[in-house]
Short mmCIF file of C-alpha atoms in Angstrom, two decimals:
data_model
loop_
_atom_site.label_atom_id
_atom_site.label_comp_id
_atom_site.label_asym_id
_atom_site.label_seq_id
_atom_site.Cartn_x
_atom_site.Cartn_y
_atom_site.Cartn_z
CA UNK S 1 -6.29 13.87 10.91
CA UNK S 2 -5.79 11.57 8.00
CA UNK S 3 -2.40 9.65 10.15
CA UNK S 4 -2.43 6.10 10.49
CA UNK S 5 0.23 5.67 13.59
CA UNK S 6 2.07 2.29 13.40
CA UNK S 7 4.04 0.88 16.21
CA UNK S 8 6.79 -0.68 16.47
CA UNK S 9 8.88 -0.40 13.84
CA UNK S 10 10.65 -3.34 14.19
CA UNK S 11 10.04 -6.50 15.98
CA UNK S 12 11.99 -9.44 17.17
CA UNK S 13 9.96 -12.67 18.14
CA UNK S 14 11.25 -16.39 18.91
CA UNK S 15 9.83 -18.95 16.77
CA UNK S 16 6.59 -20.05 18.16
CA UNK S 17 5.87 -16.71 19.79
CA UNK S 18 3.36 -14.41 19.40
CA UNK S 19 3.53 -11.24 17.43
CA UNK S 20 1.87 -7.81 17.45
CA UNK S 21 1.60 -5.22 15.82
CA UNK S 22 -0.53 -2.17 16.71
CA UNK S 23 -2.17 1.02 14.63
CA UNK S 24 -3.70 4.23 15.88
CA UNK S 25 -5.79 6.50 13.97
CA UNK S 26 -7.72 9.52 14.55
CA UNK S 27 -10.24 9.88 11.23
CA UNK S 28 -13.54 8.27 12.42
CA UNK S 29 -15.01 7.62 8.89
CA UNK S 30 -12.14 5.40 8.01
CA UNK S 31 -14.03 2.31 7.26
CA UNK S 32 -12.02 -0.03 6.28
CA UNK S 33 -8.41 -1.57 7.61
CA UNK S 34 -6.42 -3.78 5.74
CA UNK S 35 -2.93 -5.25 6.66
CA UNK S 36 -0.16 -5.66 3.91
CA UNK S 37 2.59 -7.99 3.88
CA UNK S 38 5.66 -7.08 2.01
CA UNK S 39 8.69 -9.38 1.48
CA UNK S 40 12.00 -7.62 0.06
CA UNK S 41 12.37 -6.92 -3.76
CA UNK S 42 8.35 -7.50 -3.73
CA UNK S 43 5.38 -5.11 -3.47
CA UNK S 44 2.78 -5.57 -0.30
CA UNK S 45 0.52 -8.53 0.00
CA UNK S 46 -2.98 -8.34 1.05
CA UNK S 47 -2.83 -10.10 4.38
CA UNK S 48 -6.31 -9.85 5.94
CA UNK S 49 -8.93 -6.89 6.51
CA UNK S 50 -11.52 -5.75 8.77
CA UNK S 51 -14.35 -3.08 8.43
CA UNK S 52 -15.87 -1.66 12.18
CA UNK S 53 -18.81 -3.71 12.51
CA UNK S 54 -16.76 -6.86 13.84
CA UNK S 55 -14.10 -6.59 16.75
CA UNK S 56 -12.16 -9.20 15.21
CA UNK S 57 -11.09 -11.20 12.61
CA UNK S 58 -8.83 -14.35 12.29
CA UNK S 59 -7.43 -16.30 9.38
CA UNK S 60 -5.20 -19.10 10.55
CA UNK S 61 -2.54 -17.75 12.43
CA UNK S 62 -3.60 -14.21 11.82
CA UNK S 63 -5.82 -12.01 14.30
CA UNK S 64 -7.32 -8.30 13.56
CA UNK S 65 -8.48 -6.76 16.80
CA UNK S 66 -10.09 -3.89 16.70
CA UNK S 67 -10.89 -1.08 19.26
CA UNK S 68 -13.66 1.50 17.18
CA UNK S 69 -13.99 3.05 20.71
CA UNK S 70 -9.79 3.67 21.70
CA UNK S 71 -9.76 3.92 17.42
CA UNK S 72 -6.82 1.56 17.44
CA UNK S 73 -6.78 -1.74 15.39
CA UNK S 74 -3.77 -4.03 16.27
CA UNK S 75 -2.47 -7.58 13.92
CA UNK S 76 -1.37 -10.71 16.20
CA UNK S 77 0.45 -13.78 14.18
CA UNK S 78 0.41 -16.74 17.08
CA UNK S 79 3.11 -19.37 16.51
CA UNK S 80 5.35 -16.88 14.56
CA UNK S 81 7.40 -18.81 11.91
CA UNK S 82 10.96 -17.59 10.38
CA UNK S 83 8.58 -17.84 7.04
CA UNK S 84 6.74 -14.23 8.57
CA UNK S 85 9.94 -12.34 8.84
CA UNK S 86 8.73 -9.65 6.31
CA UNK S 87 7.28 -5.96 6.98
CA UNK S 88 3.87 -5.45 7.72
CA UNK S 89 1.39 -2.40 6.70
CA UNK S 90 -1.27 -1.52 8.28
CA UNK S 91 -3.75 0.97 6.19
CA UNK S 92 -7.18 2.47 6.42
CA UNK S 93 -9.34 3.81 4.21
CA UNK S 94 -13.04 5.70 4.28
CA UNK S 95 -15.69 5.64 2.11
CA UNK S 96 -16.57 9.03 2.26
CA UNK S 97 -15.42 12.17 1.60
CA UNK S 98 -12.56 13.31 -1.88
CA UNK S 99 -10.56 10.50 -0.87
CA UNK S 100 -13.39 8.47 -0.60
CA UNK S 101 -11.21 4.43 -0.69
CA UNK S 102 -8.14 5.95 -0.90
CA UNK S 103 -5.50 4.20 1.36
CA UNK S 104 -3.48 5.48 4.08
CA UNK S 105 -0.42 3.30 4.92
CA UNK S 106 1.43 3.14 8.17
CA UNK S 107 5.03 3.94 7.91
CA UNK S 108 5.38 -0.09 8.51
CA UNK S 109 7.48 -2.45 10.65
CA UNK S 110 9.87 -4.98 10.36
CA UNK S 111 9.17 -8.33 11.92
CA UNK S 112 11.96 -10.63 12.50
CA UNK S 113 11.13 -14.63 13.86
CA UNK S 114 14.59 -16.11 15.58
CA UNK S 115 14.41 -19.76 14.64
CA UNK M 1 -1.28 -13.12 -7.96
CA UNK M 2 -2.87 -10.86 -9.48
CA UNK M 3 -1.91 -9.62 -13.51
CA UNK M 4 -0.21 -7.07 -12.99
CA UNK M 5 3.26 -6.32 -14.22
CA UNK M 6 5.59 -3.09 -13.72
CA UNK M 7 8.27 -2.04 -15.95
CA UNK M 8 11.03 -1.63 -16.29
CA UNK M 9 12.33 -3.50 -12.59
CA UNK M 10 14.39 -1.11 -12.32
CA UNK M 11 16.08 2.20 -13.55
CA UNK M 12 19.02 4.39 -13.18
CA UNK M 13 18.89 8.04 -15.24
CA UNK M 14 20.03 11.57 -14.45
CA UNK M 15 18.51 14.59 -12.93
CA UNK M 16 16.48 16.67 -15.40
CA UNK M 17 15.67 13.87 -17.80
CA UNK M 18 11.70 12.35 -18.15
CA UNK M 19 10.83 9.09 -17.04
CA UNK M 20 7.80 6.76 -17.73
CA UNK M 21 7.00 4.29 -15.45
CA UNK M 22 4.14 1.56 -16.90
CA UNK M 23 2.06 -0.51 -15.16
CA UNK M 24 -0.22 -3.11 -17.20
CA UNK M 25 -2.68 -5.02 -15.34
CA UNK M 26 -4.75 -8.60 -17.07
CA UNK M 27 -7.48 -8.01 -14.89
CA UNK M 28 -9.79 -5.42 -16.31
CA UNK M 29 -9.93 -3.61 -12.77
CA UNK M 30 -11.60 -0.07 -13.29
CA UNK M 31 -9.40 1.68 -10.45
CA UNK M 32 -5.47 1.62 -10.70
CA UNK M 33 -2.98 3.82 -7.88
CA UNK M 34 0.44 4.73 -7.92
CA UNK M 35 2.36 4.42 -4.65
CA UNK M 36 6.02 5.49 -3.61
CA UNK M 37 7.74 4.01 -1.01
CA UNK M 38 10.74 5.52 1.18
CA UNK M 39 11.67 4.29 4.17
CA UNK M 40 10.20 5.93 7.44
CA UNK M 41 7.36 6.78 5.16
CA UNK M 42 5.63 4.01 4.13
CA UNK M 43 3.39 4.08 1.21
CA UNK M 44 2.27 7.28 -0.26
CA UNK M 45 -0.03 7.82 -2.75
CA UNK M 46 1.02 10.10 -6.09
CA UNK M 47 -1.57 9.40 -8.72
CA UNK M 48 -4.77 7.06 -9.04
CA UNK M 49 -7.55 6.63 -12.06
CA UNK M 50 -10.85 5.48 -11.83
CA UNK M 51 -11.36 4.98 -15.29
CA UNK M 52 -10.08 5.64 -18.79
CA UNK M 53 -8.99 9.23 -18.88
CA UNK M 54 -10.13 9.73 -15.52
CA UNK M 55 -7.54 10.27 -13.23
CA UNK M 56 -6.73 12.63 -9.83
CA UNK M 57 -4.23 13.65 -7.10
CA UNK M 58 -2.86 12.09 -4.47
CA UNK M 59 -1.18 12.78 -1.30
CA UNK M 60 2.06 13.38 -2.82
CA UNK M 61 1.43 14.39 -6.70
CA UNK M 62 4.09 17.29 -6.98
CA UNK M 63 6.23 16.71 -10.20
CA UNK M 64 4.39 13.60 -11.19
CA UNK M 65 2.04 13.22 -14.13
CA UNK M 66 -0.74 10.07 -15.12
CA UNK M 67 -2.43 9.32 -18.28
CA UNK M 68 -4.44 6.20 -18.62
CA UNK M 69 -5.87 5.45 -22.19
CA UNK M 70 -6.76 2.20 -21.85
CA UNK M 71 -8.49 0.09 -18.79
CA UNK M 72 -4.96 -2.46 -18.53
CA UNK M 73 -2.52 0.99 -18.72
CA UNK M 74 -1.93 3.46 -16.12
CA UNK M 75 1.43 5.15 -16.83
CA UNK M 76 3.24 7.42 -14.16
CA UNK M 77 5.45 10.45 -16.36
CA UNK M 78 8.16 12.33 -13.90
CA UNK M 79 8.49 15.39 -16.75
CA UNK M 80 12.05 16.40 -15.02
CA UNK M 81 13.10 13.87 -12.43
CA UNK M 82 14.82 15.42 -9.48
CA UNK M 83 16.98 13.55 -6.60
CA UNK M 84 14.23 13.92 -4.51
CA UNK M 85 12.12 11.13 -6.79
CA UNK M 86 14.58 8.27 -6.08
CA UNK M 87 12.33 6.07 -4.46
CA UNK M 88 10.50 2.39 -5.77
CA UNK M 89 7.34 3.03 -6.85
CA UNK M 90 4.48 1.12 -6.85
CA UNK M 91 1.45 0.03 -8.72
CA UNK M 92 -1.83 -1.03 -7.43
CA UNK M 93 -5.00 -2.21 -8.90
CA UNK M 94 -8.50 -2.27 -7.25
CA UNK M 95 -12.03 -3.55 -8.42
CA UNK M 96 -14.10 -1.07 -6.14
CA UNK M 97 -12.91 2.28 -4.66
CA UNK M 98 -13.00 1.04 -1.50
CA UNK M 99 -12.26 -2.71 -1.42
CA UNK M 100 -9.01 -4.34 -1.56
CA UNK M 101 -6.15 -3.40 -3.60
CA UNK M 102 -3.29 -5.81 -5.33
CA UNK M 103 -0.04 -4.83 -5.90
CA UNK M 104 2.35 -5.00 -8.04
CA UNK M 105 6.39 -6.00 -7.82
CA UNK M 106 7.98 -2.26 -8.18
CA UNK M 107 9.96 -0.06 -9.76
CA UNK M 108 13.38 0.71 -8.45
CA UNK M 109 14.13 4.64 -9.76
CA UNK M 110 17.78 5.44 -8.74
CA UNK M 111 17.80 9.34 -10.12
CA UNK M 112 21.67 10.73 -10.00
#
């Protein structure tokens, strides 16, 4: 119930292509869905986040698509660049219950963008 | 970048020894978190704090304790380290319970 399932584990994309990473959840109480980007040797950095009152949020080349009925959300990276090569984590949290606000993370996707 | 400093950045120690990791923040955020990151597991919450002297357990709290005597400092202690606690440990902070969390750069802990 508390899991967030992320796919794929790894992804190779050509420069200029679109990278798509998907996450699925079961807990319908989740109401905050952030994506984090992590480079080797560094901590995760918040990239973009969405709440379920909207179906899409765009910030520059990064877009979150959210499908409440399917309990899925995805990250799209347009015009992918070698500098985007990193590990990406989706996460979810709920404003309700004993674990209020605690983030549940997916297991991560290692993205490689080839020049 | 959020003002979060983790120390030490790297540590090697032996099984059975106590270990304390420190997280220091300069943002005056109320909430602080300790996570561990392991290959294939993503980030898992160990303990968190919602104020000075106020802490609670996360998903993987066994074998760990925490303390927060000042707003800016959150300590994670491994009472008697085991090899299964070899991991990268991250501290995070947040202004609001359900708001964005900002992470430090981690402590790589190896227990031999």
